[in-house]
XYZ file of C-alpha atoms in Angstrom:
154
model
C -3.083 20.038 10.855
C -3.666 19.208 7.208
C -5.574 21.015 4.500
C -7.887 18.025 3.967
C -10.778 18.108 6.397
C -11.320 14.799 8.190
C -14.578 12.901 8.071
C -14.619 12.253 11.826
C -12.677 13.078 14.962
C -11.840 10.876 17.914
C -13.413 12.294 21.067
C -12.699 10.763 24.450
C -14.240 13.378 26.761
C -16.687 16.267 26.880
C -16.262 19.643 28.544
C -18.749 18.700 31.254
C -16.991 15.393 32.019
C -13.628 17.135 32.327
C -15.084 19.815 34.586
C -16.753 17.200 36.801
C -13.607 15.061 37.118
C -10.938 17.758 37.345
C -12.769 20.884 38.481
C -11.179 20.887 41.939
C -7.527 20.921 40.834
C -5.307 23.580 42.337
C -3.572 26.252 40.229
C -0.616 25.101 38.127
C -1.467 21.373 38.286
C -0.597 18.931 35.509
C -2.499 15.641 35.677
C -0.521 13.491 33.241
C -3.854 12.391 31.722
C -4.835 13.296 28.177
C -8.192 14.149 26.686
C -9.476 14.508 23.146
C -12.349 16.949 22.654
C -14.047 18.564 19.669
C -16.258 21.597 19.248
C -16.421 25.200 18.098
C -13.722 27.716 18.874
C -15.587 30.413 20.782
C -12.692 32.552 22.018
C -9.067 32.965 21.007
C -6.457 35.304 22.447
C -2.834 35.274 21.490
C -0.285 36.645 23.934
C 3.110 36.356 22.275
C 4.297 32.745 22.472
C 1.158 31.631 24.280
C -2.424 31.355 23.051
C -5.631 30.672 24.929
C -8.908 29.563 23.474
C -12.314 28.362 24.552
C -13.871 25.369 22.870
C -17.589 24.645 23.194
C -19.135 21.232 22.725
C -22.716 20.105 23.333
C -22.120 19.951 27.115
C -20.323 23.207 27.836
C -17.029 25.037 27.420
C -13.431 24.454 28.428
C -10.269 26.492 28.010
C -7.475 25.569 25.609
C -3.887 26.335 26.599
C -1.507 26.519 23.621
C 2.169 27.281 24.282
C 4.178 27.837 21.087
C 6.856 25.280 21.977
C 4.439 22.338 22.294
C 1.563 23.312 19.976
C 2.038 21.983 16.434
C 1.575 24.647 13.746
C 1.217 27.322 16.423
C 0.832 30.171 13.896
C -2.003 28.354 12.117
C -3.686 27.704 15.472
C -3.451 31.425 16.262
C -5.005 32.251 12.884
C -8.146 30.145 13.435
C -11.410 32.041 13.149
C -14.018 32.181 15.855
C -16.651 29.577 15.123
C -14.261 27.130 13.429
C -14.862 23.476 14.315
C -11.706 21.876 15.730
C -10.582 18.809 17.625
C -7.870 19.063 20.261
C -5.999 16.498 22.278
C -3.601 17.121 25.091
C -2.889 16.979 28.785
C -5.542 18.072 31.269
C -4.111 20.793 33.489
C -4.829 24.043 35.264
C -3.139 27.341 34.520
C -1.275 29.441 37.074
C -4.561 31.223 37.721
C -6.384 27.931 38.331
C -8.397 27.695 35.086
C -9.076 24.094 34.023
C -7.556 23.658 30.565
C -6.554 21.194 27.898
C -3.003 21.840 26.677
C -2.973 21.736 22.887
C -0.584 18.877 22.047
C -2.337 18.213 18.719
C -5.228 19.811 16.897
C -7.170 19.393 13.665
C -9.434 21.759 11.784
C -12.719 19.903 11.288
C -14.570 22.662 9.481
C -14.067 26.337 8.796
C -16.830 28.738 9.724
C -17.467 30.973 6.732
C -20.128 33.035 8.496
C -19.143 36.667 8.904
C -20.440 39.201 11.376
C -22.906 41.679 9.829
C -21.053 44.644 8.428
C -17.632 43.003 8.632
C -17.185 43.371 4.868
C -17.900 47.101 4.956
C -15.087 49.530 4.350
C -13.948 52.079 6.935
C -16.097 54.834 5.369
C -19.311 52.808 5.152
C -22.354 54.128 6.946
C -23.402 51.767 9.713
C -26.949 52.107 11.073
C -26.934 53.339 14.622
C -28.956 51.958 17.503
C -31.847 53.995 18.886
C -30.502 56.211 21.681
C -32.926 58.906 22.659
C -36.717 59.272 23.091
C -37.134 60.535 19.512
C -35.301 57.493 18.125
C -37.397 55.110 20.238
C -40.645 56.752 19.058
C -39.495 56.440 15.456
C -38.540 52.774 15.947
C -41.936 52.053 17.559
C -43.808 53.861 14.797
C -42.042 51.991 12.014
C -42.435 48.642 13.735
C -46.225 49.119 13.904
C -46.645 50.380 10.352
C -46.937 46.917 8.688
C -49.576 45.936 11.239
C -51.555 49.120 10.638
C -51.570 48.641 6.856
C -52.697 45.016 7.173
C -55.660 45.904 9.376
C -57.139 48.259 6.785
């Protein structure tokens, strides 16, 4: 991975094509075939020297399997943010649990997602609005949602 973002990424397959072609593989199977896909990182979980991710393209989602010994810049891969645009190439395989995956043999950051979840920049003592929970809260929410309509009709 480099700090310069590429203009384009080579894509050889989509999530739907991989699922259609290799969806019936048994657990722990390595195909020897490689795929290059690109999309948004929708899920990332790091478990010691192994990381899993889910990448979503315009056709669906597929799991990424990133062992530390074969994933270049493993720590940087583990530090990616949800929503980042990445390209990944690697061997098509299934995990021990039978999940169709692309092993991360190379990856490139295509674009960082700077969007933050609402309230993520608030400190630990910040007041966060609560969701309506009881009948009184629901009545109040209904009353305030109708107030603009009632003032317009006058």
